[in-house]
mmCIF file of C-alpha atoms in Angstrom:
data_model
loop_
_atom_site.group_PDB
_atom_site.id
_atom_site.type_symbol
_atom_site.label_atom_id
_atom_site.label_comp_id
_atom_site.label_asym_id
_atom_site.label_seq_id
_atom_site.Cartn_x
_atom_site.Cartn_y
_atom_site.Cartn_z
ATOM 1 C CA SER A 1432 -31.616 -5.973 -29.088
ATOM 2 C CA GLN A 1433 -34.470 -5.903 -26.647
ATOM 3 C CA THR A 1434 -34.046 -6.822 -23.005
ATOM 4 C CA ILE A 1435 -36.412 -6.942 -20.089
ATOM 5 C CA HIS A 1436 -35.412 -6.383 -16.486
ATOM 6 C CA GLN A 1437 -37.206 -7.169 -13.249
ATOM 7 C CA TRP A 1438 -36.269 -6.416 -9.700
ATOM 8 C CA PRO A 1439 -35.880 -7.481 -7.085
ATOM 9 C CA ALA A 1440 -35.075 -11.086 -7.952
ATOM 10 C CA THR A 1441 -36.361 -12.372 -4.620
ATOM 11 C CA LEU A 1442 -38.389 -10.772 -1.862
ATOM 12 C CA VAL A 1443 -39.619 -11.897 1.541
ATOM 13 C CA GLN A 1444 -42.340 -9.701 2.984
ATOM 14 C CA PRO A 1445 -44.610 -9.908 6.050
ATOM 15 C CA VAL A 1446 -48.364 -10.143 5.675
ATOM 16 C CA GLY A 1447 -49.930 -6.696 5.523
ATOM 17 C CA SER A 1448 -46.853 -4.957 4.149
ATOM 18 C CA PRO A 1449 -46.855 -3.031 0.852
ATOM 19 C CA LEU A 1450 -45.339 -4.286 -2.379
ATOM 20 C CA SER A 1451 -43.726 -2.695 -5.398
ATOM 21 C CA LEU A 1452 -42.222 -4.741 -8.215
ATOM 22 C CA GLU A 1453 -40.674 -3.051 -11.198
ATOM 23 C CA CYS A 1454 -40.259 -4.131 -14.801
ATOM 24 C CA THR A 1455 -38.436 -2.205 -17.494
ATOM 25 C CA VAL A 1456 -37.916 -2.943 -21.158
ATOM 26 C CA GLU A 1457 -35.027 -1.722 -23.281
ATOM 27 C CA GLY A 1458 -34.589 -1.579 -27.020
ATOM 28 C CA THR A 1459 -38.208 -1.086 -28.033
ATOM 29 C CA SER A 1460 -40.866 1.587 -27.855
ATOM 30 C CA ASN A 1461 -44.548 1.405 -26.953
ATOM 31 C CA PRO A 1462 -44.458 -2.305 -26.100
ATOM 32 C CA ASN A 1463 -47.466 -4.259 -24.875
ATOM 33 C CA LEU A 1464 -46.567 -5.284 -21.326
ATOM 34 C CA TYR A 1465 -47.947 -8.022 -19.108
ATOM 35 C CA TRP A 1466 -47.792 -9.151 -15.483
ATOM 36 C CA TYR A 1467 -48.247 -12.835 -14.720
ATOM 37 C CA ARG A 1468 -48.188 -14.773 -11.477
ATOM 38 C CA GLN A 1469 -47.122 -18.383 -11.164
ATOM 39 C CA ALA A 1470 -47.872 -20.269 -7.973
ATOM 40 C CA ALA A 1471 -45.417 -23.022 -7.065
ATOM 41 C CA GLY A 1472 -45.685 -25.871 -9.572
ATOM 42 C CA ARG A 1473 -48.589 -24.231 -11.384
ATOM 43 C CA GLY A 1474 -49.340 -22.439 -14.629
ATOM 44 C CA LEU A 1475 -49.265 -18.766 -15.533
ATOM 45 C CA GLN A 1476 -52.066 -16.502 -14.411
ATOM 46 C CA LEU A 1477 -52.412 -13.208 -16.305
ATOM 47 C CA LEU A 1478 -52.840 -10.361 -13.830
ATOM 48 C CA PHE A 1479 -52.586 -7.157 -15.867
ATOM 49 C CA TYR A 1480 -51.703 -5.982 -19.328
ATOM 50 C CA SER A 1481 -50.980 -2.584 -20.765
ATOM 51 C CA VAL A 1482 -50.961 -1.320 -24.327
ATOM 52 C CA GLY A 1483 -49.586 2.119 -23.464
ATOM 53 C CA ILE A 1484 -48.767 4.712 -20.824
ATOM 54 C CA GLY A 1485 -51.509 4.926 -18.212
ATOM 55 C CA GLN A 1486 -53.524 2.152 -19.887
ATOM 56 C CA ILE A 1487 -54.022 -0.859 -17.630
ATOM 57 C CA SER A 1488 -56.396 -3.792 -18.028
ATOM 58 C CA SER A 1489 -57.009 -5.992 -15.019
ATOM 59 C CA GLU A 1490 -57.719 -9.647 -15.530
ATOM 60 C CA VAL A 1491 -58.237 -10.835 -11.972
ATOM 61 C CA PRO A 1492 -59.824 -8.692 -9.225
ATOM 62 C CA GLN A 1493 -57.610 -8.855 -6.147
ATOM 63 C CA ASN A 1494 -55.530 -6.700 -3.866
ATOM 64 C CA LEU A 1495 -52.915 -6.021 -6.532
ATOM 65 C CA SER A 1496 -52.698 -3.044 -8.857
ATOM 66 C CA ALA A 1497 -50.501 -2.061 -11.781
ATOM 67 C CA SER A 1498 -49.283 1.199 -13.213
ATOM 68 C CA ARG A 1499 -47.396 2.280 -16.290
ATOM 69 C CA PRO A 1500 -45.865 5.675 -15.570
ATOM 70 C CA GLN A 1501 -43.483 5.559 -18.532
ATOM 71 C CA ASP A 1502 -43.505 3.863 -21.909
ATOM 72 C CA ARG A 1503 -41.088 1.110 -20.922
ATOM 73 C CA GLN A 1504 -41.848 0.812 -17.217
ATOM 74 C CA PHE A 1505 -44.493 -1.408 -15.673
ATOM 75 C CA ILE A 1506 -45.044 -1.572 -11.911
ATOM 76 C CA LEU A 1507 -46.983 -4.076 -9.833
ATOM 77 C CA SER A 1508 -48.121 -2.928 -6.414
ATOM 78 C CA SER A 1509 -50.085 -3.872 -3.359
ATOM 79 C CA LYS A 1510 -51.040 -1.853 -0.288
ATOM 80 C CA LYS A 1511 -51.353 -4.908 1.958
ATOM 81 C CA LEU A 1512 -49.934 -8.292 1.044
ATOM 82 C CA LEU A 1513 -51.782 -11.536 1.751
ATOM 83 C CA LEU A 1514 -50.261 -14.971 2.265
ATOM 84 C CA SER A 1515 -51.872 -16.013 -1.022
ATOM 85 C CA ASP A 1516 -49.851 -13.375 -2.880
ATOM 86 C CA SER A 1517 -46.760 -15.564 -2.632
ATOM 87 C CA GLY A 1518 -45.523 -16.736 -6.010
ATOM 88 C CA PHE A 1519 -43.294 -16.095 -8.978
ATOM 89 C CA TYR A 1520 -44.138 -12.798 -10.685
ATOM 90 C CA LEU A 1521 -43.231 -12.523 -14.322
ATOM 91 C CA CYS A 1522 -43.249 -9.472 -16.532
ATOM 92 C CA ALA A 1523 -43.448 -9.965 -20.283
ATOM 93 C CA TRP A 1524 -43.486 -7.852 -23.399
ATOM 94 C CA ARG A 1525 -44.964 -8.698 -26.743
ATOM 95 C CA GLN A 1526 -43.204 -8.632 -30.085
ATOM 96 C CA GLY A 1527 -45.483 -9.621 -32.895
ATOM 97 C CA GLU A 1528 -47.405 -12.588 -31.581
ATOM 98 C CA THR A 1529 -44.718 -13.756 -29.176
ATOM 99 C CA GLN A 1530 -44.243 -12.867 -25.533
ATOM 100 C CA TYR A 1531 -40.793 -12.553 -23.994
ATOM 101 C CA PHE A 1532 -40.491 -12.955 -20.264
ATOM 102 C CA GLY A 1533 -38.275 -11.247 -17.753
ATOM 103 C CA PRO A 1534 -36.284 -13.204 -15.155
ATOM 104 C CA GLY A 1535 -39.094 -12.889 -12.614
ATOM 105 C CA THR A 1536 -39.398 -11.983 -8.942
ATOM 106 C CA ARG A 1537 -39.938 -14.696 -6.350
ATOM 107 C CA LEU A 1538 -42.155 -13.317 -3.594
ATOM 108 C CA LEU A 1539 -42.662 -15.079 -0.294
ATOM 109 C CA VAL A 1540 -45.221 -13.599 2.067
ATOM 110 C CA LEU A 1541 -44.870 -14.781 5.663
ATOM 111 C CA GLY B 234 -64.138 -17.290 -21.296
ATOM 112 C CA GLN B 235 -61.486 -18.992 -23.346
ATOM 113 C CA GLN B 236 -59.792 -21.924 -21.667
ATOM 114 C CA VAL B 237 -56.727 -23.920 -22.623
ATOM 115 C CA MET B 238 -56.339 -27.355 -21.085
ATOM 116 C CA GLN B 239 -53.066 -29.242 -21.098
ATOM 117 C CA ILE B 240 -52.332 -32.871 -20.258
ATOM 118 C CA PRO B 241 -50.662 -34.651 -18.642
ATOM 119 C CA GLN B 242 -49.742 -32.577 -15.623
ATOM 120 C CA TYR B 243 -46.572 -34.608 -15.022
ATOM 121 C CA GLN B 244 -44.565 -37.091 -17.054
ATOM 122 C CA HIS B 245 -41.616 -39.031 -15.709
ATOM 123 C CA VAL B 246 -39.660 -40.875 -18.414
ATOM 124 C CA GLN B 247 -36.449 -42.819 -18.763
ATOM 125 C CA GLU B 248 -33.816 -41.064 -20.819
ATOM 126 C CA GLY B 249 -34.237 -42.143 -24.429
ATOM 127 C CA GLU B 250 -38.009 -42.592 -24.211
ATOM 128 C CA ASP B 251 -40.402 -40.377 -26.116
ATOM 129 C CA PHE B 252 -42.654 -37.734 -24.551
ATOM 130 C CA THR B 253 -45.842 -36.032 -25.698
ATOM 131 C CA THR B 254 -47.939 -33.246 -24.198
ATOM 132 C CA TYR B 255 -51.368 -32.254 -25.480
ATOM 133 C CA CYS B 256 -53.185 -28.970 -25.493
ATOM 134 C CA ASN B 257 -56.896 -28.303 -26.110
ATOM 135 C CA SER B 258 -58.713 -25.007 -26.411
ATOM 136 C CA SER B 259 -62.385 -24.333 -25.801
ATOM 137 C CA THR B 260 -62.401 -21.945 -28.776
ATOM 138 C CA THR B 261 -60.748 -21.695 -32.183
ATOM 139 C CA LEU B 262 -57.324 -20.082 -31.988
ATOM 140 C CA SER B 263 -55.575 -17.704 -34.339
ATOM 141 C CA ASN B 264 -52.285 -19.271 -33.342
ATOM 142 C CA ILE B 265 -50.735 -21.432 -30.666
ATOM 143 C CA GLN B 266 -47.345 -21.031 -29.058
ATOM 144 C CA TRP B 267 -45.146 -23.310 -27.005
ATOM 145 C CA TYR B 268 -42.850 -22.270 -24.178
ATOM 146 C CA LYS B 269 -40.335 -24.123 -22.032
ATOM 147 C CA GLN B 270 -39.563 -23.242 -18.450
ATOM 148 C CA ARG B 271 -36.486 -24.812 -16.911
ATOM 149 C CA PRO B 272 -36.570 -25.423 -13.143
ATOM 150 C CA GLY B 273 -36.067 -22.091 -11.397
ATOM 151 C CA GLY B 274 -36.206 -20.165 -14.659
ATOM 152 C CA HIS B 275 -38.690 -18.178 -16.691
ATOM 153 C CA PRO B 276 -40.699 -19.346 -19.716
ATOM 154 C CA VAL B 277 -38.827 -19.186 -22.999
ATOM 155 C CA PHE B 278 -40.548 -19.094 -26.368
ATOM 156 C CA LEU B 279 -40.041 -22.217 -28.486
ATOM 157 C CA ILE B 280 -42.297 -21.931 -31.508
ATOM 158 C CA GLN B 281 -45.524 -20.584 -32.959
ATOM 159 C CA LEU B 282 -48.007 -22.439 -35.152
ATOM 160 C CA VAL B 283 -50.501 -20.509 -37.243
ATOM 161 C CA LYS B 284 -51.919 -22.659 -40.030
ATOM 162 C CA SER B 285 -54.499 -25.405 -39.710
ATOM 163 C CA GLY B 286 -52.751 -28.797 -39.651
ATOM 164 C CA GLU B 287 -49.314 -27.197 -39.438
ATOM 165 C CA VAL B 288 -46.367 -29.336 -38.355
ATOM 166 C CA LYS B 289 -42.993 -27.891 -37.360
ATOM 167 C CA LYS B 290 -39.832 -29.572 -36.164
ATOM 168 C CA GLN B 291 -36.952 -28.387 -34.048
ATOM 169 C CA LYS B 292 -34.369 -31.177 -33.884
ATOM 170 C CA ARG B 293 -36.023 -33.826 -31.656
ATOM 171 C CA LEU B 294 -39.149 -31.705 -31.023
ATOM 172 C CA THR B 295 -42.218 -31.955 -33.253
ATOM 173 C CA PHE B 296 -45.102 -29.511 -32.906
ATOM 174 C CA GLN B 297 -48.541 -29.962 -34.447
ATOM 175 C CA PHE B 298 -51.563 -27.698 -34.770
ATOM 176 C CA GLY B 299 -54.909 -29.407 -35.254
ATOM 177 C CA GLU B 300 -57.042 -29.081 -38.360
ATOM 178 C CA ALA B 301 -59.738 -27.242 -36.408
ATOM 179 C CA LYS B 302 -57.123 -24.981 -34.774
ATOM 180 C CA LYS B 303 -58.358 -25.976 -31.319
ATOM 181 C CA ASN B 304 -55.678 -28.448 -30.286
ATOM 182 C CA SER B 305 -51.948 -28.912 -30.449
ATOM 183 C CA SER B 306 -49.244 -31.311 -29.382
ATOM 184 C CA LEU B 307 -45.541 -31.321 -28.642
ATOM 185 C CA HIS B 308 -43.642 -34.564 -29.106
ATOM 186 C CA ILE B 309 -40.046 -35.096 -28.022
ATOM 187 C CA THR B 310 -38.213 -38.070 -29.511
ATOM 188 C CA ALA B 311 -35.572 -39.823 -27.419
ATOM 189 C CA THR B 312 -35.629 -37.514 -24.412
ATOM 190 C CA GLN B 313 -32.429 -36.260 -22.847
ATOM 191 C CA THR B 314 -31.801 -34.882 -19.373
ATOM 192 C CA THR B 315 -31.555 -31.414 -20.921
ATOM 193 C CA ASP B 316 -35.237 -31.683 -21.850
ATOM 194 C CA VAL B 317 -36.251 -31.447 -18.179
ATOM 195 C CA GLY B 318 -38.638 -28.603 -17.469
ATOM 196 C CA THR B 319 -42.243 -27.545 -17.791
ATOM 197 C CA TYR B 320 -43.733 -27.159 -21.251
ATOM 198 C CA PHE B 321 -46.578 -24.686 -21.692
ATOM 199 C CA CYS B 322 -48.850 -24.184 -24.637
ATOM 200 C CA ALA B 323 -50.445 -20.762 -25.058
ATOM 201 C CA GLY B 324 -53.375 -20.021 -27.276
ATOM 202 C CA LYS B 325 -54.159 -16.689 -28.817
ATOM 203 C CA ASP B 326 -57.493 -15.458 -30.074
ATOM 204 C CA SER B 327 -58.042 -11.997 -31.548
ATOM 205 C CA SER B 328 -57.182 -10.120 -28.364
ATOM 206 C CA TYR B 329 -53.892 -8.972 -26.832
ATOM 207 C CA LYS B 330 -53.895 -11.906 -24.502
ATOM 208 C CA LEU B 331 -52.276 -15.306 -24.545
ATOM 209 C CA ILE B 332 -54.098 -17.940 -22.557
ATOM 210 C CA PHE B 333 -51.581 -20.362 -21.103
ATOM 211 C CA GLY B 334 -52.233 -24.007 -20.418
ATOM 212 C CA SER B 335 -51.417 -25.346 -16.984
ATOM 213 C CA GLY B 336 -48.194 -26.906 -18.270
ATOM 214 C CA THR B 337 -46.701 -30.387 -18.378
ATOM 215 C CA ARG B 338 -43.755 -31.011 -16.128
ATOM 216 C CA LEU B 339 -41.233 -33.388 -17.702
ATOM 217 C CA LEU B 340 -38.798 -35.305 -15.531
ATOM 218 C CA VAL B 341 -36.142 -37.470 -17.176
ATOM 219 C CA ARG B 342 -34.362 -40.301 -15.373
ATOM 220 C CA PRO B 343 -30.755 -40.644 -16.540
#
Protein backbone atom coordinates (compact mmCIF):
# COMPACT_ATOMS: atom_id res chain seq x y z
CA SER A 1 0.00 0.00 0.00
CA GLN A 2 1.01 3.58 -0.51
CA THR A 3 2.17 5.79 2.33
CA ILE A 4 3.32 9.36 2.51
CA HIS A 5 5.78 10.70 5.05
CA GLN A 6 6.59 14.24 6.11
CA TRP A 7 9.18 15.54 8.49
CA PRO A 8 9.68 17.17 10.77
CA ALA A 9 6.27 17.07 12.42
CA THR A 10 6.77 20.44 14.10
CA LEU A 11 9.33 23.18 13.64
CA VAL A 12 10.01 26.50 15.32
CA GLN A 13 12.31 28.77 13.35
CA PRO A 14 13.48 32.39 13.73
CA VAL A 15 12.66 34.97 11.09
CA GLY A 16 15.33 35.05 8.40
CA SER A 17 16.43 31.45 8.87
CA PRO A 18 16.35 28.87 6.06
CA LEU A 19 13.78 26.11 5.75
CA SER A 20 13.73 22.61 4.34
CA LEU A 21 10.71 20.34 4.61
CA GLU A 22 10.76 16.88 3.13
CA CYS A 23 8.02 14.66 1.78
CA THR A 24 8.45 11.11 0.55
CA VAL A 25 5.98 8.67 -0.93
CA GLU A 26 6.24 4.89 -0.79
CA GLY A 27 4.46 2.21 -2.76
CA THR A 28 3.95 4.10 -6.01
CA SER A 29 6.01 5.40 -8.89
CA ASN A 30 5.91 8.71 -10.75
CA PRO A 31 3.22 10.22 -8.52
CA ASN A 32 1.87 13.73 -8.93
CA LEU A 33 2.94 15.56 -5.78
CA TYR A 34 1.62 18.72 -4.17
CA TRP A 35 2.57 21.17 -1.42
CA TYR A 36 -0.21 23.02 0.38
CA ARG A 37 -0.15 25.53 3.20
CA GLN A 38 -2.93 25.97 5.72
CA ALA A 39 -2.95 29.03 7.95
CA ALA A 40 -4.54 28.57 11.37
CA GLY A 41 -8.28 28.02 11.00
CA ARG A 42 -8.16 28.56 7.24
CA GLY A 43 -8.41 26.60 4.02
CA LEU A 44 -5.76 24.94 1.89
CA GLN A 45 -3.58 27.05 -0.35
CA LEU A 46 -1.81 25.20 -3.18
CA LEU A 47 1.84 26.24 -3.30
CA PHE A 48 3.52 23.88 -5.77
CA TYR A 49 2.82 20.76 -7.74
CA SER A 50 5.03 18.38 -9.63
CA VAL A 51 4.25 15.80 -12.28
CA GLY A 52 7.76 14.35 -12.40
CA ILE A 53 11.42 14.65 -11.46
CA GLY A 54 12.66 18.22 -11.86
CA GLN A 55 9.21 19.44 -12.95
CA ILE A 56 7.78 22.06 -10.60
CA SER A 57 4.82 24.38 -11.11
CA SER A 58 4.45 27.32 -8.76
CA GLU A 59 1.01 28.55 -7.89
CA VAL A 60 1.80 31.47 -5.61
CA PRO A 61 4.86 33.73 -6.03
CA GLN A 62 6.57 34.06 -2.66
CA ASN A 63 9.82 33.34 -0.89
CA LEU A 64 9.30 29.58 -1.00
CA SER A 65 10.64 27.14 -3.57
CA ALA A 66 10.19 23.44 -4.26
CA SER A 67 12.35 20.74 -5.75
CA ARG A 68 11.87 17.15 -6.78
CA PRO A 69 15.30 15.51 -6.85
CA GLN A 70 13.92 11.96 -6.95
CA ASP A 71 10.73 10.37 -8.19
CA ARG A 72 9.18 9.99 -4.74
CA GLN A 73 10.77 12.92 -2.94
CA PHE A 74 9.40 16.45 -2.81
CA ILE A 75 11.15 19.22 -0.89
CA LEU A 76 9.89 22.64 0.16
CA SER A 77 12.52 25.27 0.89
CA SER A 78 13.09 28.86 1.80
CA LYS A 79 16.28 30.89 2.05
CA LYS A 80 14.83 33.38 4.54
CA LEU A 81 11.65 32.73 6.48
CA LEU A 82 9.06 35.44 7.11
CA LEU A 83 6.59 35.62 9.98
CA SER A 84 3.82 35.06 7.44
CA ASP A 85 5.31 31.68 6.51
CA SER A 86 3.93 30.19 9.72
CA GLY A 87 1.32 27.52 9.09
CA PHE A 88 0.57 23.87 8.55
CA TYR A 89 2.38 22.50 5.50
CA LEU A 90 0.83 19.50 3.84
CA CYS A 91 2.26 17.29 1.15
CA ALA A 92 -0.13 15.25 -0.97
CA TRP A 93 0.04 12.75 -3.78
CA ARG A 94 -2.58 12.00 -6.36
CA GLN A 95 -4.07 8.62 -7.17
CA GLY A 96 -6.62 8.83 -9.91
CA GLU A 97 -8.67 11.90 -9.09
CA THR A 98 -8.11 11.75 -5.35
CA GLN A 99 -5.41 13.40 -3.28
CA TYR A 100 -3.95 11.74 -0.20
CA PHE A 101 -2.32 13.94 2.38
CA GLY A 102 0.68 13.39 4.57
CA PRO A 103 0.60 14.09 8.32
CA GLY A 104 1.87 17.64 7.79
CA THR A 105 4.51 19.87 9.34
CA ARG A 106 3.50 22.64 11.72
CA LEU A 107 5.85 25.58 11.23
CA LEU A 108 6.02 28.50 13.63
CA VAL A 109 8.21 31.41 12.63
CA LEU A 110 9.12 33.72 15.52
CA GLY B 1 -9.18 31.85 -12.16
CA GLN B 2 -11.39 29.12 -10.82
CA GLN B 3 -12.81 29.75 -7.37
CA VAL B 4 -14.65 27.48 -4.98
CA MET B 5 -16.72 29.12 -2.27
CA GLN B 6 -17.96 27.25 0.77
CA ILE B 7 -20.51 28.26 3.39
CA PRO B 8 -20.99 28.54 6.27
CA GLN B 9 -17.56 29.15 7.73
CA TYR B 10 -18.61 27.77 11.13
CA GLN B 11 -21.55 25.75 12.40
CA HIS B 12 -22.16 24.97 16.04
CA VAL B 13 -24.91 22.38 16.59
CA GLN B 14 -26.38 20.37 19.42
CA GLU B 15 -25.67 16.67 19.19
CA GLY B 16 -28.50 15.05 17.26
CA GLU B 17 -29.19 18.07 15.06
CA ASP B 18 -28.58 18.02 11.34
CA PHE B 19 -25.78 19.89 9.56
CA THR B 20 -25.29 21.03 5.97
CA THR B 21 -22.38 22.71 4.19
CA TYR B 22 -22.59 24.14 0.69
CA CYS B 23 -20.02 24.54 -2.02
CA ASN B 24 -20.19 26.68 -5.17
CA SER B 25 -17.76 26.89 -8.05
CA SER B 26 -17.29 29.77 -10.46
CA THR B 27 -16.81 27.27 -13.30
CA THR B 28 -18.19 23.87 -14.31
CA LEU B 29 -16.34 21.03 -12.62
CA SER B 30 -15.35 17.62 -13.90
CA ASN B 31 -15.79 16.27 -10.40
CA ILE B 32 -16.05 17.40 -6.81
CA GLN B 33 -14.50 15.80 -3.77
CA TRP B 34 -15.12 16.11 -0.06
CA TYR B 35 -12.51 15.88 2.68
CA LYS B 36 -12.68 15.89 6.47
CA GLN B 37 -9.99 17.30 8.70
CA ARG B 38 -10.17 16.44 12.38
CA PRO B 39 -8.74 19.01 14.81
CA GLY B 40 -4.95 18.78 14.68
CA GLY B 41 -5.03 16.31 11.80
CA HIS B 42 -4.68 16.31 8.04
CA PRO B 43 -7.47 16.24 5.44
CA VAL B 44 -8.83 12.79 4.69
CA PHE B 45 -10.70 11.94 1.51
CA LEU B 46 -14.39 11.14 2.01
CA ILE B 47 -15.97 10.84 -1.41
CA GLN B 48 -15.94 11.93 -5.04
CA LEU B 49 -18.93 12.91 -7.16
CA VAL B 50 -18.67 12.90 -10.94
CA LYS B 51 -22.09 12.82 -12.56
CA SER B 52 -24.54 15.69 -12.87
CA GLY B 53 -27.19 15.40 -10.14
CA GLU B 54 -25.34 12.57 -8.42
CA VAL B 55 -26.26 11.68 -4.84
CA LYS B 56 -24.14 9.42 -2.64
CA LYS B 57 -24.58 8.32 0.94
CA GLN B 58 -22.16 7.18 3.59
CA LYS B 59 -24.15 6.18 6.67
CA ARG B 60 -25.42 9.52 8.07
CA LEU B 61 -23.64 11.61 5.39
CA THR B 62 -25.36 12.54 2.12
CA PHE B 63 -23.43 14.18 -0.71
CA GLN B 64 -25.00 15.87 -3.72
CA PHE B 65 -23.59 17.24 -6.96
CA GLY B 66 -25.66 19.88 -8.72
CA GLU B 67 -27.24 19.43 -12.13
CA ALA B 68 -24.97 22.09 -13.62
CA LYS B 69 -21.91 20.55 -11.92
CA LYS B 70 -21.10 23.87 -10.27
CA ASN B 71 -22.35 23.25 -6.75
CA SER B 72 -22.41 20.55 -4.13
CA SER B 73 -23.59 19.90 -0.60
CA LEU B 74 -22.79 17.65 2.32
CA HIS B 75 -25.57 16.89 4.78
CA ILE B 76 -25.05 15.08 8.08
CA THR B 77 -28.14 13.66 9.77
CA ALA B 78 -28.24 13.52 13.56
CA THR B 79 -24.73 14.77 14.26
CA GLN B 80 -22.50 13.04 16.76
CA THR B 81 -19.45 14.34 18.61
CA THR B 82 -17.29 12.22 16.30
CA ASP B 83 -18.42 14.41 13.40
CA VAL B 84 -16.42 17.36 14.78
CA GLY B 85 -13.91 18.75 12.31
CA THR B 86 -13.59 20.89 9.22
CA TYR B 87 -15.23 19.73 6.01
CA PHE B 88 -13.68 20.84 2.73
CA CYS B 89 -15.04 20.54 -0.76
CA ALA B 90 -12.54 20.47 -3.62
CA GLY B 91 -13.39 21.04 -7.22
CA LYS B 92 -11.46 19.71 -10.15
CA ASP B 93 -11.44 21.03 -13.69
CA SER B 94 -9.34 19.54 -16.48
CA SER B 95 -6.00 20.35 -14.87
CA TYR B 96 -3.86 18.56 -12.28
CA LYS B 97 -5.14 20.84 -9.59
CA LEU B 98 -7.86 20.59 -7.00
CA ILE B 99 -9.26 23.90 -5.87
CA PHE B 100 -10.27 23.64 -2.23
CA GLY B 101 -13.08 25.58 -0.62
CA SER B 102 -12.33 27.48 2.55
CA GLY B 103 -13.96 24.77 4.66
CA THR B 104 -16.80 24.59 7.16
CA ARG B 105 -15.83 24.01 10.75
CA LEU B 106 -18.38 21.86 12.58
CA LEU B 107 -18.60 21.96 16.36
CA VAL B 108 -20.99 19.61 18.15
CA ARG B 109 -22.25 20.22 21.68
CA PRO B 110 -22.74 16.96 23.57
